[in-house]
Amino acid sequence: MEAVLWILAAVVFMEAFSWAIHKYIMHGVLWKIHKSHHVHTKGVFELNDVFTAFFGGSAIVLILLGLPALDYRFWLGCGITLYGMLYFVLHDVLIHKRLKWFGRPKGKFLRAITDAHRAHHSTKERDDAVSFGLFLVPKRFYRK
C-alpha cells in the first residue's frame, strides 16, 4: 500500500511540477528549446524531446537508487515513469498524432485535454499561451 501511495504522489507531483516547468521555464529561459514543439517539424523527433530525456533520466536514477531496498526512491521513479507513459499516450499519440493509434477522442475528459492543448498551441510565440498542464484542464474546455 505504501508503494501505491508513493507512485500516486509522484504522478500528482509530476503534473504540478510539469505545469510550473512548462509555464515558467519552457515558456521562459528555455523557450529556444521548447519552441521546436510549437512549430511544425518534419522529423520524428524535435529539440523539445530533450525535456523527456531529462525526466526519463531522473526516473531511471531514482529507480536504480531505490532498487536495492525497494524504498521510496524506487516507487517515486516508478510514479514518474507512469506519468511519462500517460503523457506519451495522451500528448504524443492522442493529441499530436506522432503515432497514429487513436482517432478523435470521444470522452468528455479526453476531449477537454485535447481542446486545452490545441488552445495552448494556438500561439507560436513564447507569451500568451494558455493551459500548461496535461491533466489539469481549465473548466472552460469541457464541452456540454
PDB file of C-alpha atoms in Angstrom, residues 20-31 34 51:
ATOM      1  CA  ALA A  20       5.329  25.002 -13.489  1.00  0.00           C
ATOM      2  CA  ILE A  21       8.316  23.946 -15.618  1.00  0.00           C
ATOM      3  CA  HIS A  22       6.233  24.315 -18.780  1.00  0.00           C
ATOM      4  CA  LYS A  23       4.900  27.752 -17.896  1.00  0.00           C
ATOM      5  CA  TYR A  24       7.943  29.376 -16.317  1.00  0.00           C
ATOM      6  CA  ILE A  25      10.957  27.558 -17.776  1.00  0.00           C
ATOM      7  CA  MET A  26       9.912  26.194 -21.180  1.00  0.00           C
ATOM      8  CA  HIS A  27       7.985  29.365 -21.998  1.00  0.00           C
ATOM      9  CA  GLY A  28      10.755  31.365 -20.325  1.00  0.00           C
ATOM     10  CA  VAL A  29      14.522  30.929 -20.397  1.00  0.00           C
ATOM     11  CA  LEU A  30      14.410  27.620 -22.318  1.00  0.00           C
ATOM     12  CA  TRP A  31      11.966  28.805 -24.982  1.00  0.00           C
ATOM     13  CA  HIS A  34      10.647  24.302 -26.376  1.00  0.00           C
ATOM     14  CA  PHE A  51      12.919  17.516 -21.710  1.00  0.00           C
TER      15      PHE A  51
END
